[in-house]
Amino acid sequence: GGLGIGQEVLHHSQIHLSKLIDEDPEIELVHFNTTLGLMHRSLDVMMKSSELGDGEHLEILETYRMFAEDRGWITKITEHIHGGLTAEASVKKVYDDTWVRMSQITDPYLKERLHDMRDITDRLLQHLVGETRSSTTEQPDNIIVIARSMGPAELLDYDRHKVQGLILEEGTPTMHVAIIARALNIPVIAQIKDITEKIDSLDNIIVDGESGNIFIRPSEELLGSFSTKLKEREQRQAEYEAIKDKPSVTKDGIKIGLHLNAGLLHDLPLLKETSADGIGLYRTEIPFMSYPEMPDVNIQSNLYKKIIDEAENKPVIFRTLDIGADKMLPYCKDLVEDNPAIGWRSIRITLDRKGVLRSQFRALIRAAQGRELYIMFPMISEVAEFDAAKETLLIELQREKDRNGIIPKKLHVGTMLEVPALAFQLPALLKRVDFISVGSNDLMQFLFASDRGNQRLAMRYDELSPSFLRLLKNIALECSNAGVSCSLCGEMAGNPLKAMALIGLGFRNLSIRGHNFGQIKMMLQSLDVKELELYLDTQLDSIEHSLRPRLHSFAIDHGIVI
Ligand code: PEP
Ligand code: MG
């Protein structure tokens, strides 16, 4: 996400080695060991960097440091030094040998380890030959870093205040450098083939992380319009800041619960910054993606405890593992399917592999330490699946009681509603759940049989189509009649026009991304719900492709800030 304008800086990780052979292995060994110590200290300093806060990125750096302490790696380097190579030539040789062995591997997890290893090797080589990375003091004030690939520590070498964007030739959304960049609010665009050859040093570049576009050597006009966009963003941010602590109430006095969608520890400060009512969706699969292997109960429970602590008394809805389709874990390799979006994913996996589900419940129960606990299941397609998942949860609860553990003060159990079939079992479902959260991203893709990740279909169907809105209205109405809290946590809730429609359909709780709070709050403060409800009632029988143009006009005519 985000927008960055700056001058291109090509990231160099090649270090020139002038001396390869040395006669005195003892001196080289001392040089190597001292330098390794130096490097560890510099990684420690980096880990303590206050700007990074406390999050998964620290865990990545920690993994990183453990890698640098790896005995096998150190032993191989030492052997080459004994064989007559200089310390730096030995480090390079061990990396080159590994690269030759591993370069054919297509497994994304191992490929990322290779990147990490290159990052550590480069860092060590710099220390050994006494070279520092191109000093950032000589660089322009605003830079866009371009690299073939990059390790997380390499990004941290740059002056945070100068880096406005990052473009990579390789990369995946879950690669570590992307997690660090997200934590630092730097827009990243990856998988841009041959970009390092297409640009000249200090070219002006615009990185538009929202649309995934890069503009190289933009015209003065384009640069001007993006600079204006950037200034407008800053201005809007200031306006949102000003209403941050105002209640999220519509013009006609209806309270709308605004909750946060989160997945990284880094998202948690946003709870205070946005004055959100709580976390409406915590995607537990996101932290799972940043671990090198399936996290055990202790690791999970520490993480969940940190989240509940940091949320203070605000509710946090933990959604159990929703993996599969576009969310793959690097250490789960047997999930390749022809139709992954409608395949063996999410609760279907965890109901078949109960150990995973039980360990997650165990960790959550322990993390709550006597406080209230909110658990939500993803991709439930029928009431029987909800019952099966809840039964497993109750087994874990009983287990905790039997071992005299502290159980949560109150347990709230709910489900995502994102598979259309479940909407036809609402009467039975609503007797069983404490809350419902509509996952409009998946509900839309299943209702229209339209893959949410397919670029060709991205603009084809609209969430503001009368059929989708009618389905949503029925869900909101049935929940309200049954007295069950109903929220919507898909991306549509973060768009002012769509959020306006949702409120008109009866939704009183929305869960959105942190950076959408300002505009949603501003919209609802200018909204008269009663007027909108009356208008929407006259529109849902329409057979038009979308109600978007009409809703847009309604908003403009009624002074609603969208
Ligand atoms: C959804 O499907 O709308 C949702 C919120 O879940 P996810 O985007 O994680 O699938
Ligand atoms: Mg979903």
Coordinates of C-alpha atoms and ligand atoms in Angstrom, one line a residue:
G1 CA 0.0 0.0 0.0
G2 CA 0.9 3.7 0.0
L3 CA 2.6 6.0 -2.4
G4 CA 6.2 7.0 -2.8
I5 CA 8.1 9.5 -4.9
G6 CA 11.9 9.5 -5.0
Q7 CA 15.1 9.1 -7.0
E8 CA 16.3 5.6 -7.9
V9 CA 19.1 4.0 -5.9
L10 CA 20.3 0.7 -7.2
H11 CA 21.0 -1.6 -4.3
H12 CA 24.4 -3.1 -4.6
S13 CA 25.2 -6.2 -2.7
Q14 CA 28.3 -7.2 -4.6
I15 CA 31.5 -6.7 -2.6
H16 CA 34.9 -6.7 -4.2
L17 CA 37.3 -9.2 -2.8
S18 CA 40.9 -8.2 -3.5
K19 CA 42.7 -10.9 -1.5
L20 CA 41.8 -14.6 -1.8
I21 CA 44.7 -16.6 -0.4
D22 CA 46.5 -16.1 2.9
E23 CA 49.4 -17.9 4.5
D24 CA 48.5 -17.5 8.1
P25 CA 45.2 -19.2 9.0
E26 CA 45.5 -18.3 12.7
I27 CA 45.4 -14.6 11.9
E28 CA 42.5 -15.1 9.5
L29 CA 40.6 -17.1 12.1
V30 CA 41.0 -14.3 14.7
H31 CA 39.9 -11.8 12.0
F32 CA 36.8 -14.0 11.2
N33 CA 35.8 -14.6 14.8
T34 CA 36.2 -10.9 15.8
T35 CA 34.2 -9.8 12.8
L36 CA 31.4 -12.3 13.5
G37 CA 31.1 -10.9 17.0
L38 CA 30.9 -7.4 15.5
M39 CA 28.2 -8.5 13.2
H40 CA 26.2 -10.0 16.0
R41 CA 26.4 -6.8 17.9
S42 CA 25.3 -4.8 14.9
L43 CA 22.3 -7.1 14.5
D44 CA 21.5 -6.7 18.2
V45 CA 21.5 -2.9 17.8
M46 CA 19.2 -3.3 14.8
M47 CA 16.8 -5.4 16.8
K48 CA 16.7 -2.9 19.6
S49 CA 16.0 -0.1 17.1
S50 CA 13.0 1.7 18.8
E51 CA 11.5 2.5 15.4
L52 CA 10.8 -1.1 14.6
G53 CA 8.7 -1.6 17.7
D54 CA 7.9 -5.1 18.7
G55 CA 6.6 -7.5 16.1
E56 CA 7.2 -10.4 13.8
H57 CA 10.0 -8.5 12.1
L58 CA 12.0 -8.8 15.4
E59 CA 11.4 -12.5 15.2
I60 CA 12.7 -12.6 11.7
L61 CA 15.9 -10.8 12.7
E62 CA 16.2 -13.1 15.6
T63 CA 16.0 -16.1 13.2
Y64 CA 18.5 -14.3 11.2
R65 CA 20.9 -14.0 14.0
M66 CA 20.5 -17.7 14.9
F67 CA 21.4 -18.5 11.3
A68 CA 24.6 -16.4 11.6
E69 CA 25.4 -18.5 14.7
D70 CA 24.8 -21.8 12.9
R71 CA 27.6 -24.2 13.8
G72 CA 27.5 -26.0 10.4
W73 CA 27.9 -22.8 8.5
I74 CA 30.7 -21.5 10.8
T75 CA 32.5 -24.9 10.6
K76 CA 32.6 -24.9 6.8
I77 CA 34.0 -21.4 6.7
T78 CA 36.7 -22.3 9.3
E79 CA 37.7 -25.4 7.2
H80 CA 38.3 -23.2 4.2
I81 CA 40.4 -20.8 6.3
H82 CA 42.5 -23.7 7.4
G83 CA 42.8 -24.7 3.8
G84 CA 44.5 -21.4 3.0
L85 CA 41.8 -19.0 1.9
T86 CA 41.3 -15.6 3.5
A87 CA 38.3 -15.2 5.8
E88 CA 36.4 -13.2 3.2
A89 CA 37.1 -15.7 0.4
S90 CA 36.0 -18.6 2.7
V91 CA 32.7 -16.9 3.5
K92 CA 32.1 -16.2 -0.2
K93 CA 33.0 -19.8 -1.1
V94 CA 30.6 -21.3 1.4
Y95 CA 27.8 -19.1 0.0
D96 CA 28.7 -19.9 -3.6
D97 CA 28.8 -23.7 -3.0
T98 CA 25.4 -23.6 -1.3
W99 CA 24.0 -21.4 -4.1
V100 CA 25.1 -23.9 -6.7
R101 CA 23.5 -26.7 -4.8
M102 CA 20.3 -24.9 -4.1
S103 CA 19.7 -22.6 -7.1
Q104 CA 17.7 -25.2 -8.9
I105 CA 15.3 -25.6 -6.0
T106 CA 11.9 -24.2 -6.7
D107 CA 10.5 -24.6 -3.1
P108 CA 9.7 -21.0 -2.1
Y109 CA 10.6 -21.5 1.6
L110 CA 14.1 -22.8 0.7
K111 CA 14.6 -20.1 -1.8
E112 CA 13.9 -17.5 0.8
R113 CA 16.4 -19.2 3.1
L114 CA 18.9 -18.8 0.3
H115 CA 18.1 -15.0 0.2
D116 CA 18.6 -14.8 4.0
M117 CA 21.9 -16.6 3.6
R118 CA 23.0 -14.1 1.0
D119 CA 22.0 -11.3 3.2
I120 CA 24.1 -12.6 6.1
T121 CA 27.0 -13.4 3.8
D122 CA 27.0 -9.8 2.4
R123 CA 26.8 -8.3 5.8
L124 CA 29.7 -10.4 7.0
L125 CA 31.8 -9.6 3.9
Q126 CA 31.2 -5.9 4.4
H127 CA 32.5 -6.2 8.0
L128 CA 35.5 -8.4 6.9
V129 CA 36.7 -6.1 4.1
G130 CA 35.8 -3.0 6.1
E131 CA 33.4 -1.7 3.4
T132 CA 30.2 0.0 4.4
R133 CA 27.2 0.0 2.2
S134 CA 27.0 3.1 -0.1
S135 CA 26.6 5.8 2.6
T136 CA 23.1 7.0 2.8
T137 CA 24.3 10.5 3.8
E138 CA 25.4 11.0 0.1
Q139 CA 22.0 9.9 -1.2
P140 CA 19.2 12.3 -2.1
D141 CA 16.5 13.0 0.5
N142 CA 13.9 10.8 -1.0
I143 CA 14.9 7.5 -2.6
I144 CA 13.3 4.5 -4.2
V145 CA 15.5 1.4 -3.7
I146 CA 15.6 -1.0 -6.6
A147 CA 17.1 -4.5 -6.1
R148 CA 17.0 -7.9 -7.6
S149 CA 16.2 -9.3 -4.3
M150 CA 16.9 -8.2 -0.7
G151 CA 17.1 -9.5 2.8
P152 CA 15.3 -7.8 5.7
A153 CA 18.5 -6.6 7.3
E154 CA 19.7 -5.0 4.1
L155 CA 16.6 -2.8 4.0
L156 CA 17.2 -1.7 7.6
D157 CA 20.7 -0.4 6.5
Y158 CA 19.0 2.4 4.6
D159 CA 17.9 5.6 6.3
R160 CA 14.3 4.9 7.1
H161 CA 13.3 8.5 6.5
K162 CA 14.8 8.5 3.0
V163 CA 13.3 5.3 1.7
Q164 CA 10.0 6.1 0.0
G165 CA 9.5 2.8 -1.9
L166 CA 11.1 -0.5 -2.8
I167 CA 11.0 -2.3 -6.1
L168 CA 12.2 -5.9 -6.5
E169 CA 12.8 -8.1 -9.5
E170 CA 12.0 -11.2 -7.4
G171 CA 9.9 -11.5 -4.2
T172 CA 6.7 -12.9 -2.8
P173 CA 4.1 -11.2 -0.5
T174 CA 5.3 -13.2 2.5
M175 CA 9.0 -12.7 2.0
H176 CA 10.7 -11.3 5.0
V177 CA 11.7 -8.0 3.5
A178 CA 8.0 -7.4 2.6
I179 CA 7.0 -7.9 6.3
I180 CA 9.7 -5.5 7.4
A181 CA 8.7 -2.9 4.8
R182 CA 5.1 -3.2 5.8
A183 CA 6.1 -2.6 9.4
L184 CA 8.0 0.5 8.3
N185 CA 5.1 1.7 6.1
I186 CA 7.2 1.5 2.9
P187 CA 5.3 0.6 -0.3
V188 CA 6.8 -2.4 -2.1
I189 CA 6.2 -3.6 -5.6
A190 CA 7.8 -7.0 -6.5
Q191 CA 8.3 -9.4 -9.4
I192 CA 9.2 -6.6 -11.9
K193 CA 11.3 -8.5 -14.4
D194 CA 14.6 -6.8 -15.4
I195 CA 13.8 -3.5 -13.6
T196 CA 17.4 -3.2 -12.5
E197 CA 18.4 -2.9 -16.2
K198 CA 15.6 -0.5 -17.2
I199 CA 16.5 2.5 -15.1
D200 CA 19.4 4.9 -14.8
S201 CA 20.9 6.1 -11.6
L202 CA 18.9 8.8 -9.8
D203 CA 16.0 8.6 -12.3
N204 CA 12.8 9.9 -10.8
I205 CA 10.3 7.2 -9.9
I206 CA 6.8 7.0 -8.6
V207 CA 5.8 3.9 -6.7
D208 CA 2.0 3.5 -6.4
G209 CA 1.5 0.6 -4.0
E210 CA -2.3 1.0 -4.1
S211 CA -2.5 0.2 -7.9
G212 CA 0.7 -1.7 -8.2
N213 CA 2.1 0.8 -10.8
I214 CA 5.6 2.2 -11.2
F215 CA 6.2 5.4 -13.2
I216 CA 9.8 5.7 -14.4
R217 CA 11.0 9.2 -15.4
P218 CA 7.5 10.6 -15.1
S219 CA 6.7 13.8 -16.9
E220 CA 6.7 17.1 -14.9
E221 CA 2.9 17.0 -15.2
L222 CA 2.6 13.5 -13.8
L223 CA 5.1 14.2 -11.0
G224 CA 3.1 17.3 -10.2
S225 CA -0.2 15.4 -10.0
F226 CA 1.3 12.7 -7.8
S227 CA 2.9 15.3 -5.5
T228 CA -0.5 16.9 -5.2
K229 CA -2.0 13.5 -4.5
L230 CA 0.7 13.0 -1.8
K231 CA -0.1 16.4 -0.2
E232 CA -3.8 15.7 -0.3
R233 CA -3.2 12.4 1.4
E234 CA -1.3 14.2 4.2
Q235 CA -4.0 16.8 4.5
R236 CA -6.7 14.2 4.7
Q237 CA -4.7 12.4 7.3
A238 CA -4.6 15.5 9.4
E239 CA -8.4 15.9 9.0
Y240 CA -9.0 12.3 10.1
E241 CA -6.6 12.8 13.0
A242 CA -8.8 15.6 14.2
I243 CA -12.0 13.4 14.4
K244 CA -10.1 10.4 15.8
D245 CA -11.5 10.6 19.3
K246 CA -15.0 11.7 18.2
P247 CA -17.6 8.9 18.6
S248 CA -18.5 6.8 15.5
V249 CA -22.1 7.9 15.4
T250 CA -24.2 8.8 12.4
K251 CA -25.9 12.2 11.9
D252 CA -29.1 10.8 13.2
G253 CA -27.5 9.4 16.3
I254 CA -26.9 5.7 15.4
K255 CA -23.8 4.2 16.9
I256 CA -21.7 2.2 14.4
G257 CA -19.1 -0.1 15.9
L258 CA -15.8 0.3 14.1
H259 CA -13.4 -2.5 14.6
L260 CA -10.0 -3.2 13.2
N261 CA -8.8 -6.0 10.9
A262 CA -5.4 -7.1 12.1
G263 CA -2.8 -9.9 11.5
L264 CA 0.6 -8.5 12.6
L265 CA 1.6 -7.3 16.1
H266 CA 2.5 -4.1 14.3
D267 CA -1.2 -3.5 13.6
L268 CA -2.0 -3.3 17.4
P269 CA -0.9 0.3 18.1
L270 CA -3.6 1.2 15.5
L271 CA -6.2 0.2 18.1
K272 CA -5.3 3.3 20.1
E273 CA -4.4 5.4 17.2
T274 CA -7.8 4.9 15.5
S275 CA -9.8 4.6 18.8
A276 CA -11.3 1.4 17.3
D277 CA -13.9 -0.5 19.4
G278 CA -11.8 -3.7 19.2
I279 CA -10.3 -6.1 16.8
G280 CA -13.1 -7.5 14.6
L281 CA -10.9 -9.9 12.8
Y282 CA -7.5 -11.2 13.8
R283 CA -6.2 -13.4 11.0
T284 CA -4.1 -15.9 12.9
E285 CA -2.7 -17.4 9.6
I286 CA -0.6 -14.2 9.1
P287 CA 1.7 -14.9 12.0
F288 CA 1.8 -18.6 11.0
M289 CA 3.2 -17.5 7.7
S290 CA 6.1 -15.7 9.2
Y291 CA 7.4 -18.7 11.2
P292 CA 9.8 -21.1 9.6
E293 CA 7.7 -24.1 11.0
M294 CA 4.3 -24.7 12.5
P295 CA 4.4 -22.7 15.8
D296 CA 3.8 -24.9 18.9
V297 CA 1.3 -24.1 21.7
N298 CA 3.8 -22.0 23.7
I299 CA 4.8 -19.8 20.8
Q300 CA 1.1 -19.3 19.8
S301 CA -0.1 -18.7 23.4
N302 CA 2.7 -16.1 24.0
L303 CA 1.7 -14.3 20.8
Y304 CA -2.1 -14.4 21.6
K305 CA -1.4 -13.2 25.1
K306 CA 0.6 -10.2 23.8
I307 CA -2.3 -9.3 21.6
I308 CA -4.9 -9.6 24.3
D309 CA -2.7 -7.6 26.7
E310 CA -2.1 -4.9 24.2
A311 CA -5.8 -4.6 23.4
E312 CA -6.3 -3.9 27.1
N313 CA -10.0 -4.4 27.6
K314 CA -11.1 -4.2 24.0
P315 CA -12.4 -7.4 22.5
V316 CA -10.2 -9.3 20.0
I317 CA -11.9 -11.8 17.7
F318 CA -9.4 -14.5 16.9
R319 CA -10.2 -16.3 13.7
T320 CA -8.8 -19.8 13.6
L321 CA -6.3 -20.8 10.9
D322 CA -7.7 -19.9 7.5
I323 CA -5.0 -21.3 5.2
G324 CA -5.2 -22.6 1.7
A325 CA -6.1 -20.8 -1.6
D326 CA -3.9 -17.7 -1.7
K327 CA -2.7 -18.1 1.9
M328 CA 0.0 -20.8 1.9
L329 CA 2.2 -21.7 4.8
P330 CA 5.8 -22.2 3.7
Y331 CA 6.0 -25.5 5.6
C332 CA 2.8 -27.0 4.4
K333 CA 3.6 -28.3 0.9
D334 CA 0.8 -30.8 0.1
L335 CA -1.8 -28.1 -0.6
V336 CA -1.4 -27.8 -4.3
E337 CA -4.9 -28.2 -5.9
D338 CA -6.6 -27.5 -9.2
N339 CA -9.3 -25.3 -7.6
P340 CA -7.8 -24.1 -4.3
A341 CA -10.4 -21.4 -3.6
I342 CA -13.1 -24.1 -3.4
G343 CA -10.8 -26.8 -2.3
W344 CA -9.4 -28.3 0.9
R345 CA -8.8 -25.1 2.8
S346 CA -9.5 -23.3 6.1
I347 CA -11.8 -25.0 8.6
R348 CA -12.0 -28.0 6.2
I349 CA -8.3 -28.6 6.8
T350 CA -8.4 -28.0 10.6
L351 CA -11.4 -30.2 11.1
D352 CA -9.6 -33.0 9.3
R353 CA -6.4 -32.3 11.1
K354 CA -7.8 -31.7 14.6
G355 CA -4.4 -31.5 16.2
V356 CA -3.7 -28.2 14.6
L357 CA -7.1 -26.8 15.7
R358 CA -6.8 -28.2 19.2
S359 CA -3.3 -26.7 19.7
Q360 CA -4.7 -23.3 18.6
F361 CA -7.6 -23.6 21.0
R362 CA -5.3 -24.6 23.8
A363 CA -3.0 -21.6 23.1
L364 CA -5.9 -19.2 23.0
I365 CA -7.5 -20.5 26.2
R366 CA -4.1 -20.2 28.0
A367 CA -3.5 -16.8 26.5
A368 CA -6.8 -15.4 27.8
Q369 CA -5.8 -16.1 31.5
G370 CA -9.2 -15.7 32.9
R371 CA -10.2 -12.8 30.6
E372 CA -13.0 -12.9 28.0
L373 CA -12.1 -14.8 24.8
Y374 CA -13.6 -14.4 21.3
I375 CA -13.1 -17.2 18.8
M376 CA -14.4 -17.3 15.2
F377 CA -14.3 -20.1 12.6
P378 CA -13.6 -19.3 9.0
M379 CA -15.2 -20.9 5.9
I380 CA -18.0 -22.6 7.7
S381 CA -20.4 -24.0 5.1
E382 CA -23.0 -25.7 7.2
V383 CA -24.2 -25.8 10.8
A384 CA -22.8 -29.3 11.3
E385 CA -19.3 -27.9 10.7
F386 CA -19.8 -25.1 13.3
D387 CA -21.0 -27.8 15.8
A388 CA -17.9 -29.9 15.1
A389 CA -15.5 -27.0 15.5
K390 CA -17.3 -25.8 18.7
E391 CA -17.3 -29.4 20.1
T392 CA -13.5 -29.5 19.7
L393 CA -13.2 -26.2 21.4
L394 CA -15.3 -27.4 24.4
I395 CA -13.0 -30.5 24.6
E396 CA -10.0 -28.3 25.0
L397 CA -11.8 -26.1 27.5
Q398 CA -12.7 -29.2 29.6
R399 CA -9.1 -30.4 29.3
E400 CA -7.9 -27.0 30.7
K401 CA -10.4 -27.3 33.6
D402 CA -9.2 -30.9 34.3
R403 CA -5.6 -29.7 34.7
N404 CA -6.8 -26.9 37.0
G405 CA -5.7 -24.2 34.4
I406 CA -7.4 -20.8 34.4
I407 CA -10.2 -20.8 32.0
P408 CA -11.6 -17.7 30.2
K409 CA -14.0 -15.6 32.2
K410 CA -16.4 -15.8 29.2
L411 CA -16.1 -17.5 25.9
H412 CA -17.8 -16.0 22.8
V413 CA -17.9 -18.3 19.8
G414 CA -18.9 -17.1 16.4
T415 CA -18.4 -17.8 12.7
M416 CA -17.6 -16.1 9.5
L417 CA -20.4 -16.1 7.0
E418 CA -18.6 -16.4 3.7
V419 CA -20.1 -19.4 2.0
P420 CA -23.5 -18.8 0.6
A421 CA -25.0 -22.2 1.7
L422 CA -24.6 -21.1 5.4
A423 CA -27.0 -18.1 4.8
F424 CA -29.8 -20.7 4.2
Q425 CA -29.3 -22.2 7.6
L426 CA -29.4 -19.0 9.6
P427 CA -32.3 -19.9 11.9
A428 CA -30.5 -22.9 13.2
L429 CA -27.1 -21.2 13.2
L430 CA -28.2 -18.1 15.1
K431 CA -29.4 -20.3 18.0
R432 CA -25.8 -21.5 18.3
V433 CA -23.5 -18.6 17.8
D434 CA -22.6 -15.5 19.9
F435 CA -21.8 -13.4 16.8
I436 CA -21.5 -13.5 13.0
S437 CA -19.0 -11.8 10.8
V438 CA -19.7 -11.6 7.1
G439 CA -16.6 -12.3 4.9
S440 CA -17.7 -10.4 1.9
N441 CA -14.5 -11.1 0.0
D442 CA -15.2 -14.8 -0.2
L443 CA -19.0 -14.5 -0.1
M444 CA -18.9 -12.5 -3.2
Q445 CA -16.5 -14.8 -5.0
F446 CA -18.7 -17.8 -4.2
L447 CA -22.0 -16.1 -5.0
F448 CA -20.9 -15.0 -8.4
A449 CA -18.6 -18.0 -9.1
S450 CA -15.9 -15.4 -9.7
D451 CA -12.3 -16.0 -8.4
R452 CA -11.4 -13.1 -6.2
G453 CA -7.7 -13.3 -7.4
N454 CA -8.4 -13.3 -11.1
Q455 CA -7.4 -10.0 -12.8
R456 CA -9.7 -10.6 -15.7
L457 CA -12.8 -10.8 -13.5
A458 CA -11.7 -8.2 -11.0
M459 CA -14.0 -5.5 -12.5
R460 CA -16.8 -7.8 -13.8
Y461 CA -19.1 -8.1 -10.8
D462 CA -19.8 -5.5 -8.2
E463 CA -20.4 -5.8 -4.5
L464 CA -23.0 -3.1 -5.0
S465 CA -25.0 -5.3 -7.3
P466 CA -28.7 -5.7 -6.2
S467 CA -28.4 -9.4 -5.7
F468 CA -25.4 -9.2 -3.3
L469 CA -27.0 -6.3 -1.4
R470 CA -30.2 -8.3 -1.0
L471 CA -28.4 -11.3 0.4
L472 CA -26.5 -9.0 2.8
K473 CA -29.7 -7.3 3.9
N474 CA -31.4 -10.7 4.7
I475 CA -28.4 -11.7 6.8
A476 CA -28.4 -8.4 8.7
L477 CA -32.1 -8.6 9.3
E478 CA -32.2 -12.2 10.5
C479 CA -29.3 -11.5 12.9
S480 CA -31.1 -8.5 14.2
N481 CA -34.3 -10.4 14.7
A482 CA -32.5 -13.1 16.6
G483 CA -30.6 -10.5 18.7
V484 CA -27.2 -11.8 17.4
S485 CA -24.4 -9.3 16.8
C486 CA -23.5 -9.1 13.1
S487 CA -20.5 -7.5 11.6
L488 CA -18.9 -7.4 8.2
C489 CA -15.1 -7.7 7.9
G490 CA -14.4 -8.0 4.1
E491 CA -12.7 -5.3 2.2
M492 CA -16.0 -3.7 1.2
A493 CA -16.5 -2.3 4.7
G494 CA -13.4 -0.1 4.3
N495 CA -14.8 1.7 1.2
P496 CA -16.9 4.7 2.1
L497 CA -19.6 4.3 -0.5
K498 CA -19.9 0.5 0.2
A499 CA -19.8 1.0 4.0
M500 CA -22.6 3.6 3.5
A501 CA -24.7 0.9 1.7
L502 CA -24.0 -1.6 4.4
I503 CA -25.2 0.7 7.1
G504 CA -28.4 1.3 5.0
L505 CA -28.9 -2.5 4.8
G506 CA -28.8 -2.8 8.6
F507 CA -25.2 -3.4 9.5
R508 CA -24.2 -1.7 12.8
N509 CA -20.7 -3.1 13.1
L510 CA -17.9 -3.0 10.5
S511 CA -14.4 -4.3 10.8
I512 CA -11.9 -2.5 8.6
R513 CA -8.2 -1.9 8.0
G514 CA -6.5 0.8 10.1
H515 CA -5.9 3.2 7.3
N516 CA -9.6 3.2 6.3
F517 CA -10.8 4.5 9.7
G518 CA -10.7 8.2 9.0
Q519 CA -12.7 8.2 5.8
I520 CA -15.3 5.7 7.1
K521 CA -15.8 7.8 10.3
M522 CA -16.1 11.0 8.3
M523 CA -18.7 9.3 6.0
L524 CA -20.9 8.1 8.8
Q525 CA -20.8 11.4 10.7
S526 CA -22.4 12.9 7.6
L527 CA -25.0 10.1 7.1
D528 CA -28.7 10.1 7.9
V529 CA -29.4 6.4 8.1
K530 CA -33.2 6.6 8.1
E531 CA -33.2 8.5 4.7
L532 CA -30.8 6.0 3.2
E533 CA -32.8 2.9 4.4
L534 CA -36.0 4.3 2.8
Y535 CA -34.1 4.9 -0.4
L536 CA -32.4 1.5 -0.5
D537 CA -35.7 -0.3 0.0
T538 CA -36.9 1.1 -3.3
Q539 CA -33.8 -0.1 -5.1
L540 CA -33.1 -3.7 -4.2
D541 CA -35.5 -5.1 -6.8
S542 CA -33.6 -3.4 -9.6
I543 CA -32.1 -5.7 -12.3
E544 CA -29.3 -3.3 -13.0
H545 CA -25.7 -4.6 -13.0
S546 CA -24.9 -2.4 -10.0
L547 CA -26.5 0.2 -7.8
R548 CA -23.2 2.1 -7.6
P549 CA -24.2 5.1 -9.8
R550 CA -27.4 5.6 -7.9
L551 CA -25.8 5.3 -4.5
H552 CA -23.1 7.6 -5.6
S553 CA -25.7 10.2 -6.7
F554 CA -27.6 9.7 -3.4
A555 CA -24.5 10.4 -1.4
I556 CA -23.7 13.6 -3.4
D557 CA -27.2 14.8 -3.2
H558 CA -27.4 14.3 0.6
G559 CA -23.9 15.7 1.4
I560 CA -22.5 12.4 2.5
V561 CA -18.7 12.5 2.5
I562 CA -17.6 9.5 0.4
Ligands
PEP1 C1 -13.4 -12.5 3.7 O1 -13.4 -13.5 3.0 O2 -14.2 -11.5 3.4 C2 -12.5 -12.3 4.8 C3 -12.5 -11.3 5.6 O3 -11.5 -13.2 5.0 P1 -10.2 -13.4 4.1 O4 -10.1 -12.1 3.2 O5 -9.1 -13.5 5.0 O6 -10.5 -14.6 3.3
MG2 MG -12.5 -15.3 3.7

